[in-house]
Coordinates of C-alpha atoms and ligand atoms in Angstrom, one line a residue:
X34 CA 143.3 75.6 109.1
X35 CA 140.8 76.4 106.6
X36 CA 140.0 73.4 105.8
X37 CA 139.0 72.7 109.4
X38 CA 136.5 75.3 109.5
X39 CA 134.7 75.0 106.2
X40 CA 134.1 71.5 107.0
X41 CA 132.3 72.5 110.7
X42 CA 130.6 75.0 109.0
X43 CA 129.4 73.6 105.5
X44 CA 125.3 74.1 105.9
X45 CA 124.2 72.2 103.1
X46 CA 126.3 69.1 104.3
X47 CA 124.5 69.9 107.2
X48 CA 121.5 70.1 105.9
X49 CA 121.3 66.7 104.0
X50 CA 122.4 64.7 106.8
X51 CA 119.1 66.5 108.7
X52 CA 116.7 65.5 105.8
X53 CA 119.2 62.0 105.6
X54 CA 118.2 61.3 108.8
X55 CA 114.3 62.8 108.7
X56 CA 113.5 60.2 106.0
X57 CA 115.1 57.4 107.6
X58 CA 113.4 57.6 110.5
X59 CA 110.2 59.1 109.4
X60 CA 110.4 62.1 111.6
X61 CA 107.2 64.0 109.7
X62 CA 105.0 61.2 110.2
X63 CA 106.3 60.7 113.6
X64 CA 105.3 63.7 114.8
X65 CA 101.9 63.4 113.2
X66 CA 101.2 60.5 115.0
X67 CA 102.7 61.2 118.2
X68 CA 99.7 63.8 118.2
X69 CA 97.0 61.7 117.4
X70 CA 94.0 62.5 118.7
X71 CA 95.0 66.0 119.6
X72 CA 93.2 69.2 118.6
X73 CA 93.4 69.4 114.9
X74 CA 95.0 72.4 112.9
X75 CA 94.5 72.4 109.6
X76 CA 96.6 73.8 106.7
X77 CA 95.7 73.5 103.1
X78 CA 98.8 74.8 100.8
X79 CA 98.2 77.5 98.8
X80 CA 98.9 75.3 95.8
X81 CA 101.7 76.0 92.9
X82 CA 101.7 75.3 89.7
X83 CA 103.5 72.3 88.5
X84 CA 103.8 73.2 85.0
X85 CA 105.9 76.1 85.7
X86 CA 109.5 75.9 87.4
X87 CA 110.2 76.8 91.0
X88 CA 111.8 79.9 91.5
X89 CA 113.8 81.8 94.3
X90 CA 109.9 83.2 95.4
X91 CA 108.3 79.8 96.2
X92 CA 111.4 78.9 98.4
X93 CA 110.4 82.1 100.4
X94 CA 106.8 81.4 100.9
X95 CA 107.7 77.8 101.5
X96 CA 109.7 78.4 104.3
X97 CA 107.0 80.8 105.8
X98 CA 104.4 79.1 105.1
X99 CA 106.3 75.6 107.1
X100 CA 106.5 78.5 110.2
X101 CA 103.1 78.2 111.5
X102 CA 102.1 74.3 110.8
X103 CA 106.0 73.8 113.0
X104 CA 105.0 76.4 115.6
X105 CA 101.4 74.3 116.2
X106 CA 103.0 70.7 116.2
X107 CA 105.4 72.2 118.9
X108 CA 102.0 73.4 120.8
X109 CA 100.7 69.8 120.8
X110 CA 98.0 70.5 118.0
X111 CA 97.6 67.6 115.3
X112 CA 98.2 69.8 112.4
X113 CA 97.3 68.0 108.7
X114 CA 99.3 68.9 105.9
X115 CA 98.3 68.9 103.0
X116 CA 99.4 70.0 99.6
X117 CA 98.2 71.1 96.9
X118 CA 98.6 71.5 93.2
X119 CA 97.3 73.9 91.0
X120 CA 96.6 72.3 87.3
X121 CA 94.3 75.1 85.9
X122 CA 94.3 78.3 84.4
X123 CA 95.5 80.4 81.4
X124 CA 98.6 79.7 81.9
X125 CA 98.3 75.8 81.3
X126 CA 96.3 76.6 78.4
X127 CA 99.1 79.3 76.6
X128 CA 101.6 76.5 77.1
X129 CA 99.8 74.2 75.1
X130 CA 98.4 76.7 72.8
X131 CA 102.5 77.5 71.9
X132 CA 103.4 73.9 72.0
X133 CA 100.6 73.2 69.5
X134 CA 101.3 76.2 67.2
X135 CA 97.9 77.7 68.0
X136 CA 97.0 81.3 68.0
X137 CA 94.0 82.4 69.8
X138 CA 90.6 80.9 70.7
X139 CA 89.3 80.2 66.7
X140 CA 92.1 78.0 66.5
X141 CA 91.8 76.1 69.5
X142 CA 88.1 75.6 68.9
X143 CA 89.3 74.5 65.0
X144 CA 91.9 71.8 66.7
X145 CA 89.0 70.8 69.2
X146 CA 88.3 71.3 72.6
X147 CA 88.6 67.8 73.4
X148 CA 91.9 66.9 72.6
X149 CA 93.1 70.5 73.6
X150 CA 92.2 70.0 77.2
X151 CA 93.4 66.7 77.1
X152 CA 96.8 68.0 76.2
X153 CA 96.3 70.8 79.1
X154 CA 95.5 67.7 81.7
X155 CA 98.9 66.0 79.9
X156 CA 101.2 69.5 80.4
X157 CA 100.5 70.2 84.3
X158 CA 103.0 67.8 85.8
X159 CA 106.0 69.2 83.6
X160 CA 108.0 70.0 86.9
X161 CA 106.8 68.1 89.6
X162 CA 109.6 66.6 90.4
X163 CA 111.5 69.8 90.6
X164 CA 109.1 71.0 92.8
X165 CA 109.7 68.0 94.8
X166 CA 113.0 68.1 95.2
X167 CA 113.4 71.6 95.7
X168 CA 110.3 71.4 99.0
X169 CA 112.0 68.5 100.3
X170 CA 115.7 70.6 100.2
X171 CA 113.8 73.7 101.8
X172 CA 112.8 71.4 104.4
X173 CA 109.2 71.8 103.4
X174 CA 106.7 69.2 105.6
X175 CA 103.8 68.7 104.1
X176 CA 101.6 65.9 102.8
X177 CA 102.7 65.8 99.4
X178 CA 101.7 61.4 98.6
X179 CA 98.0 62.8 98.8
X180 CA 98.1 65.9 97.4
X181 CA 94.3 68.1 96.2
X182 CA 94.6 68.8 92.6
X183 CA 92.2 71.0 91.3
X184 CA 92.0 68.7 88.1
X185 CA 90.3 65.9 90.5
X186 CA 86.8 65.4 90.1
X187 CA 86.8 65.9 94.2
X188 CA 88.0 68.9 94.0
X189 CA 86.3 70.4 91.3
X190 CA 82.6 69.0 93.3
X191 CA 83.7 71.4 95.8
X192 CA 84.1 74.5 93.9
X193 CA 80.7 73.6 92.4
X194 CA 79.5 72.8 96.1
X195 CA 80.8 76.8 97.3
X196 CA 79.5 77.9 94.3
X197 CA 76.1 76.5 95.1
X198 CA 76.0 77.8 98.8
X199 CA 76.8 81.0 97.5
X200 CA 74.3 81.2 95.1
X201 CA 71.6 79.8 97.7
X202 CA 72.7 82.8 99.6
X203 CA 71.9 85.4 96.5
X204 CA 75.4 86.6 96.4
X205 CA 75.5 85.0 93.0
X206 CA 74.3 87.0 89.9
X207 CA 74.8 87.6 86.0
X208 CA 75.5 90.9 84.8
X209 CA 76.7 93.3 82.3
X210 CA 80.1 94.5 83.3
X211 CA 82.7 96.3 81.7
X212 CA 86.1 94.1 82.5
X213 CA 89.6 94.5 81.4
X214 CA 89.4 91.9 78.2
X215 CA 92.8 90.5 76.5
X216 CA 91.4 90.7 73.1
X217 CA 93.6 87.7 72.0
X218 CA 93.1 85.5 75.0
X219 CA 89.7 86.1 74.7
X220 CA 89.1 86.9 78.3
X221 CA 88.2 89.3 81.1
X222 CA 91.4 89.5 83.7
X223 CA 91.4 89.8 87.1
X224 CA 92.6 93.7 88.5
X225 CA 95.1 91.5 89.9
X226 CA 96.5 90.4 86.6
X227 CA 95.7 93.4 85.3
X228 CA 98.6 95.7 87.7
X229 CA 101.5 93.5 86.1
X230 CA 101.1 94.9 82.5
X231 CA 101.3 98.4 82.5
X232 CA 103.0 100.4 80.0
X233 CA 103.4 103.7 79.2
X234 CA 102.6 104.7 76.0
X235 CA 102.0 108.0 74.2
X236 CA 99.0 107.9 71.4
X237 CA 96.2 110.6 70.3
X238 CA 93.1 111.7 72.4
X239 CA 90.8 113.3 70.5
X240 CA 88.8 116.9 70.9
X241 CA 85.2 116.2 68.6
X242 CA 82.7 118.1 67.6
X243 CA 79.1 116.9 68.2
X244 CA 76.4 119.0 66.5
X245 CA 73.5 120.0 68.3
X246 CA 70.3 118.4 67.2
X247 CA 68.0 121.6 65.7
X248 CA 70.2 124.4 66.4
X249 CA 72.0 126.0 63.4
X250 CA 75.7 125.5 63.6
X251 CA 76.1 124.5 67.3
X252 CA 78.6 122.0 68.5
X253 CA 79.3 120.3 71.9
X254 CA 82.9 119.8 72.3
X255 CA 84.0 116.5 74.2
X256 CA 87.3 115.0 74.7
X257 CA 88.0 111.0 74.3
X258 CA 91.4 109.2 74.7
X259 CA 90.0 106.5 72.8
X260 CA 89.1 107.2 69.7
X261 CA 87.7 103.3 68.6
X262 CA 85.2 104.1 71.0
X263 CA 83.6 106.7 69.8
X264 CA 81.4 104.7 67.1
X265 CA 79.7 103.4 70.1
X266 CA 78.7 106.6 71.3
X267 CA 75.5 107.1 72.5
X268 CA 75.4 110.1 75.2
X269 CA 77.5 113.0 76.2
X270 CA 78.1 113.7 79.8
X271 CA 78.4 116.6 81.9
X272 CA 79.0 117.4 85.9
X273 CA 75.6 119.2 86.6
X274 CA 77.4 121.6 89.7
X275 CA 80.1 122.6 87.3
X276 CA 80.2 125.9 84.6
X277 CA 79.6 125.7 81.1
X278 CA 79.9 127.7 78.6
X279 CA 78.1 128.7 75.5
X280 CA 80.3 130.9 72.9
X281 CA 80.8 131.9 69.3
X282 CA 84.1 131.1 67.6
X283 CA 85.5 130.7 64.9
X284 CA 82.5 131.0 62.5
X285 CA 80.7 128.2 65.1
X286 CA 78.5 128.6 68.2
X287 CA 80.3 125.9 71.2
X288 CA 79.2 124.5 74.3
X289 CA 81.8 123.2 76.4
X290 CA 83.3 123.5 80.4
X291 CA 84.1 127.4 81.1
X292 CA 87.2 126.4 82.8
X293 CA 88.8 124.6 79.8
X294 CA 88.0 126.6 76.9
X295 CA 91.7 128.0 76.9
X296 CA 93.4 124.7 77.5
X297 CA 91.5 123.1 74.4
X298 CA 91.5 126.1 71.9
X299 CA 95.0 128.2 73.2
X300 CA 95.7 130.1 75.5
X301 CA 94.3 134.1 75.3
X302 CA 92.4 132.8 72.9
X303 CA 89.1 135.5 72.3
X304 CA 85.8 133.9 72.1
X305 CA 82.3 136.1 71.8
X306 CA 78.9 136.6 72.7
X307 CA 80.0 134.2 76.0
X308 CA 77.1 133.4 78.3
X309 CA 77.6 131.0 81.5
X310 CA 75.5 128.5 82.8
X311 CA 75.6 125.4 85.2
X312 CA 75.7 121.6 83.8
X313 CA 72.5 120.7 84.2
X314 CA 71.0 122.8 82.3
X315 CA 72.4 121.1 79.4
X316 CA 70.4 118.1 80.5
X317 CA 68.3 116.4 77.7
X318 CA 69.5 118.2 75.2
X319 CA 69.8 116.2 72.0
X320 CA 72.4 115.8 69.4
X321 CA 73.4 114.2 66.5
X322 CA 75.7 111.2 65.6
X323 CA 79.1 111.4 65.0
X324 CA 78.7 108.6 62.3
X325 CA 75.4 107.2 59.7
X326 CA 76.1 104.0 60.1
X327 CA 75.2 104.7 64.4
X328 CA 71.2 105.6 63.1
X329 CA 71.2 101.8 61.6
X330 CA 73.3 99.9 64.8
X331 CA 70.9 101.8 67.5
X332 CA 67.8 100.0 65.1
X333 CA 66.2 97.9 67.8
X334 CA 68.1 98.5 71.0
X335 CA 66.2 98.7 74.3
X336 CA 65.6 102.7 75.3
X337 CA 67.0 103.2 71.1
X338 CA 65.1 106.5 71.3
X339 CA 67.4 108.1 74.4
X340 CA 70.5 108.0 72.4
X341 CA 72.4 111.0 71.7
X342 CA 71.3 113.1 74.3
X343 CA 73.2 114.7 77.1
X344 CA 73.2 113.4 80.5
X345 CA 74.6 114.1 84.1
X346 CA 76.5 112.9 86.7
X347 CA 79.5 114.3 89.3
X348 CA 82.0 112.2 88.5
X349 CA 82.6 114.1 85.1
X350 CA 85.9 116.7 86.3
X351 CA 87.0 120.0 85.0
X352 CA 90.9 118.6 84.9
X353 CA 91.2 117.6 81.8
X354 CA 89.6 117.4 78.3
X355 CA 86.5 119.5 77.8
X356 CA 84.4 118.9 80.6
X357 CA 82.3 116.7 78.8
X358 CA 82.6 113.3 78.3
X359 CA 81.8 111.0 75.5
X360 CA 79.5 108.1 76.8
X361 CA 80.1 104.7 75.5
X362 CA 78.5 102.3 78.1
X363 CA 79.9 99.0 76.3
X364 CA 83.6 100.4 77.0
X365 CA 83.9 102.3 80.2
X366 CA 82.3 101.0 84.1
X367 CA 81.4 104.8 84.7
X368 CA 79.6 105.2 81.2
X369 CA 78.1 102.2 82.2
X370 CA 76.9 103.4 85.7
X371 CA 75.8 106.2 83.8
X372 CA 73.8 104.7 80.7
X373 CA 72.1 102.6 83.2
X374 CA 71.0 105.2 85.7
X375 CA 69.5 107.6 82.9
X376 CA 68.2 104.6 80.7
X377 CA 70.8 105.2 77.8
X378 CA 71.3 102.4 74.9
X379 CA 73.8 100.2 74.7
X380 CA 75.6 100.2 72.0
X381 CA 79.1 97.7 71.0
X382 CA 80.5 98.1 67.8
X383 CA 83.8 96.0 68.9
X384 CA 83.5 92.2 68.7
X385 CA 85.3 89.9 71.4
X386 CA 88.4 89.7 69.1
X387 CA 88.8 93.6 69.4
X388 CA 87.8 94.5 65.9
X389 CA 85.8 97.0 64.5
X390 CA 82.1 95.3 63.7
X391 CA 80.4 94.9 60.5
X392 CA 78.6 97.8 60.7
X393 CA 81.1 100.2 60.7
X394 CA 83.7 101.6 58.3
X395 CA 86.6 99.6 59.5
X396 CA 85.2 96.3 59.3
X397 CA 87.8 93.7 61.2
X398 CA 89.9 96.6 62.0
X399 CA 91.6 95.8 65.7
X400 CA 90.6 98.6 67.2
X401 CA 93.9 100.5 68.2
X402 CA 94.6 100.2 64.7
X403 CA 91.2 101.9 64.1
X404 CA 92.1 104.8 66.1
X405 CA 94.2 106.7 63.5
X406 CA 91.6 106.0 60.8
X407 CA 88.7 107.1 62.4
X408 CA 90.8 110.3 63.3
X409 CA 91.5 110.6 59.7
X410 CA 87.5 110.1 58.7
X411 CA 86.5 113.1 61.3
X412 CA 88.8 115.4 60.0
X413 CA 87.6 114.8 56.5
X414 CA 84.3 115.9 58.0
X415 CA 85.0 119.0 59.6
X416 CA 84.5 116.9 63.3
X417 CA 87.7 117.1 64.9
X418 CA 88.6 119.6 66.6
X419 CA 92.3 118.3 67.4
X420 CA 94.0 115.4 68.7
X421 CA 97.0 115.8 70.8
X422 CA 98.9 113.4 71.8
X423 CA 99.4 111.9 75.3
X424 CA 101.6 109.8 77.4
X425 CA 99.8 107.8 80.0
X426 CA 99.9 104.3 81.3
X427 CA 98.1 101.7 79.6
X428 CA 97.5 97.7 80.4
X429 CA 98.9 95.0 78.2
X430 CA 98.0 91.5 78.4
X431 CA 100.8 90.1 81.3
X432 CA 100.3 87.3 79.2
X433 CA 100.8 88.0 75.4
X434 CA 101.5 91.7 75.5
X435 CA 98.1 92.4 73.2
X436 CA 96.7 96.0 74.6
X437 CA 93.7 95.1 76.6
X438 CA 90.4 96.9 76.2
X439 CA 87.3 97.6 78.7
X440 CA 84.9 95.8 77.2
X441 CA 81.3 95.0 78.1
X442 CA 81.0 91.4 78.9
X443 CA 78.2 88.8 80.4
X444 CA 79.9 87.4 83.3
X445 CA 78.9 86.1 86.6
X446 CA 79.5 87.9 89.8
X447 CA 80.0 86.8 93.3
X448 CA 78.7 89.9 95.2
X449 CA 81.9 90.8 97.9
X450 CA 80.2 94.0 98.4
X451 CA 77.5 92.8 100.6
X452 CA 80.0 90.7 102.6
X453 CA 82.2 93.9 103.5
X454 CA 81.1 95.0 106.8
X455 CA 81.5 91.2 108.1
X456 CA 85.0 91.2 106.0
X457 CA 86.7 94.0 107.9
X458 CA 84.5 92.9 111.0
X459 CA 86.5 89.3 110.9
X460 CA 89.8 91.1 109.7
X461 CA 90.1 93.1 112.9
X462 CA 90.2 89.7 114.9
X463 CA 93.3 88.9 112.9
X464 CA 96.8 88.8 114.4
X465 CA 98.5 91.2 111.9
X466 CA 102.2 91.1 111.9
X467 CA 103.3 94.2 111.5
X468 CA 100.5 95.3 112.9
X469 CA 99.7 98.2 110.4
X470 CA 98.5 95.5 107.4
X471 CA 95.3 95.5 109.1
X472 CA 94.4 99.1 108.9
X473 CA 96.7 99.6 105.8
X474 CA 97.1 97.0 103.1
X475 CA 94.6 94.4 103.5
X476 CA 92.4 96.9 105.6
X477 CA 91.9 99.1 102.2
X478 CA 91.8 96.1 100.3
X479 CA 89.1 95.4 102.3
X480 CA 87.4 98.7 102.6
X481 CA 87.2 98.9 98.7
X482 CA 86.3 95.6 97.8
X483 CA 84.4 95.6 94.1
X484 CA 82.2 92.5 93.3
X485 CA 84.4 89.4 92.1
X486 CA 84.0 88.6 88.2
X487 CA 84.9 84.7 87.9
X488 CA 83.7 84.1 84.4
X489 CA 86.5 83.2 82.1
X490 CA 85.7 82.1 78.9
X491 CA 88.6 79.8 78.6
X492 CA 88.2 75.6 78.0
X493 CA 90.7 74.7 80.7
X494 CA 88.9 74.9 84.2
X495 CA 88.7 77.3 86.9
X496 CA 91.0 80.2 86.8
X497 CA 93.4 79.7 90.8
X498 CA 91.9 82.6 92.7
X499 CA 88.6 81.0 92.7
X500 CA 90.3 77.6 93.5
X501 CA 92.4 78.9 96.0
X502 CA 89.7 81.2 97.9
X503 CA 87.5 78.2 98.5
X504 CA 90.0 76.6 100.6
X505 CA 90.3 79.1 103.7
X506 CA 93.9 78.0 104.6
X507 CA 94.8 79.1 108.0
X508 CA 97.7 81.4 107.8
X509 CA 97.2 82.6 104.4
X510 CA 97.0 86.2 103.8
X511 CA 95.8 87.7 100.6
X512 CA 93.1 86.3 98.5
X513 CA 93.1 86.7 94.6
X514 CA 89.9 88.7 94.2
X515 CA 89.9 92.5 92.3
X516 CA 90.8 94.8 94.8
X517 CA 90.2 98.4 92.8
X518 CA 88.1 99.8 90.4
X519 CA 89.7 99.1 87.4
X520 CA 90.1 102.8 85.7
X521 CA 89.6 102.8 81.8
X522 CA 92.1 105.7 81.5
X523 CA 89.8 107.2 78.8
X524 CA 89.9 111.0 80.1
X525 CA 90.4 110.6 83.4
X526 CA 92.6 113.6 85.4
X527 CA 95.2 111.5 86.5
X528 CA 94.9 108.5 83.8
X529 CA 96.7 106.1 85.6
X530 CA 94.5 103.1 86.2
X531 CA 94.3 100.5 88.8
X532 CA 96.6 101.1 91.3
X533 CA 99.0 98.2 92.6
X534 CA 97.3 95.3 94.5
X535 CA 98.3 93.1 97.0
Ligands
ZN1123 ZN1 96.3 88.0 76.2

């Protein structure tokens, strides 16, 4: 008896007979050509990566992603179907870098570019014919004997040709951004790659003391959870709407947010000779350098004689720290904001491997490593005021687990800001399902679009977001680009970073 009913009901017996009988009789080209001529409806695959196995995931999307092309051959349509494989990227490149015993971008410039991409061009069809066998068992149509690679000099003309259109249409530029930089990979990561490395890890802030320039024993206090930053210091910011105070204790005069003065020296703790006084009144007033070695760094730096002063701006809170913040525009996108808006040096004492530079006491120091020396070097001097520790979350490399750093980088931008309005314009014309994507998940993506970094500074081509975006594939969903503002978690209130994305 059970014999009788396994046997009517085995599916994958089933199953193979249907794809038996598909590829004997040709049934996917059949149905091509039976709609020759028809209205076309085209789908581009999102395209995998061959170099990496197929996993329970990429049977899911297949099988959606067969839906729609189906659903539009039914309707008559001539729908082309063509598939795609991705063959770029980090990931290709970390492969080969592990196969090769390399470590790092010194070392893969020492072996030679050359024969290292040749290697990467060798690695990408690793598990092509897994993913084969495993689209053809999902009952996957699509074009797959003339398939885009993004390796193919085709291809790649095309990126260069939306690059170019882009460009002709300004939304192109070069700038000076702060990104979220693996140290070790030795490059900036997308928000998206970002999200999938968080951590949380407990490690010292700092409470400093900055002497005020000309006035006898008077310190601004200002809080900074990270302490390898504050080399680079080269302004102090304040909200200008909020309450300072000004206050004798402990043998020194302080200026620091009224609000805080207990959370950062104890609680009931009896300051004198208090006077009150809003933020901006602290505007442009000087101090000195933490550190000597800043006076011979700042030598030559555009707007060199604005450093070390006290600036502004609202988006300085009374939640945590001090209520002033330590401004290092080479490591934070709201110090950056900030040093450009009030013409503030730049100053980056961190080379792209995430060491400490020449200049500074911990030469080749990485610079988490750095932290606890520096600590040590300012208590020496009588310039810490404490440095409690704190959990929060931080971002590790989803890659190779290094802790990443915001770091100031040249990079290119495509400018998604200016295409917003016309972004949320076309996304409201979209058949949502459910419906509450459109307002919700992809609508806030949307709404808070940042401008898209795509330099990489790797050797092995285009990184698959920019690949992938180019293509406008009917009936895919989410692009690749950075969909928050990254946070730097230095002193934030709620130090949390980037939220999830799509
Ligand atoms: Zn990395």
């Amino acid at each position: 008896m059970f014999e009788k009913v396994s046997t009517a009901l085995d599916f994958q017996a089933r199953e193979r007979e249907v794809i038996k009988f598909w590829n004997e009789n040709n049934i996917f080209k059949k149905s091509m050509d039976q709609r020759a001529g028809a209205d076309v409806w085209t789908f581009f695959d999102g395209p995998p990566t061959a170099n990496g196995k197929p996993h329970i995931g990429h049977i899911e999307t297949r099988a959606l992603k067969d839906l729609f092309p189906r659903y539009w051959t039914m309707k008559g349509k001539s729908v082309t179907r063509k598939a795609g494989w991705d063959t770029h990227g980090l990931p290709v490149e970390l492969e080969v870098e592990k196969a090769l015993g390399l470590d790092g971008k010194e070392q893969i410039e020492a072996y030679g570019i050359e024969p290292f991409i040749k290697k990467c061009k060798e690695s990408v069809w690793k598990y092509k014919g897994e993913w084969e066998r495993m689209s053809e068992r999902v009952g996957y149509w699509a074009d797959m004997e003339n398939p885009y690679i993004t390796y193919d000099n085709d291809y790649i003309e095309s990126e260069w040709w939306s690059l170019k259109k882009i460009a002709e249409k300004g939304l192109l530029y070069k700038g000076h951004k702060v990104v979220p930089y693996c140290p070790r990979c030795g490059t900036a990561l997308s928000s998206h790659e970002v999200s999938q490395g968080y951590k949380e890890v407990k490690e010292r802030s700092a409470v400093v003391r900055f002497k005020v320039k000309d006035q006898d024993n008077t310190y601004i206090y200002a809080w900074t959870t990270t302490p390898w930053t504050l080399p680079s210091n080269v302004a102090l910011c304040v909200n200008p709407d909020e309450t300072y105070a000004r206050f004798d204790y402990d043998g020194r005069t302080i200026i620091m947010g009224d609000a805080l003065i207990e959370k950062v020296l104890g609680e009931g703790v009896q300051v004198c000779n208090k006077i009150t006084f809003p933020g901006i009144e602290l505007k442009g007033l000087r101090y000195e350098p933490l550190f000597d070695f800043q006076y011979e760094a700042i030598k030559g730096v555009d707007n060199e004689k604005n450093a070390w002063t006290v600036v502004c701006d609202d988006y300085v809170t009374m939640t945590d720290g001090t209520g002033v913040v330590h401004q290092a525009p080479a490591f934070g996108e709201d110090d950056a904001r900030v040093g450009r808006e009030n013409h503030i040096p730049f100053l980056q004492l961190v080379n792209a491997r995430g060491e400490m530079t020449a200049v500074t006491r911990w030469a080749g120091v990485f610079v988490k490593k750095a932290d606890p020396m520096i600590l040590e070097d300012l208590e020496k001097e009588g310039k810490l005021v404490s440095a409690p520790y704190f959990t929060h979350d931080y971002p590790f490399c989803w890659r190779c687990d290094t802790p990443l750093i915001y770091y100031a980088r040249s990079t290119w931008f495509i400018r998604m800001t200016a295409l917003r309005d016309n972004l949320l314009k076309n996304n409201n014309t979209v058949n949502w399902y459910p419906d509450n994507i459109r307002e919700g998940r992809f609508g806030n993506f949307l709404e808070n679009v940042i401008d898209w970094g795509l330099s990489r500074e790797r050797y092995w081509g285009t990184c698959a977001s920019a690949a992938r975006s180019t293509w406008s594939a009917p009936g895919r969903s989410f692009g690749s680009w950075a969909t928050s503002t990254a946070s730097p978690c230095r002193r934030t209130s709620s130090c949390t970073g980037p939220t999830s994305t799509p």
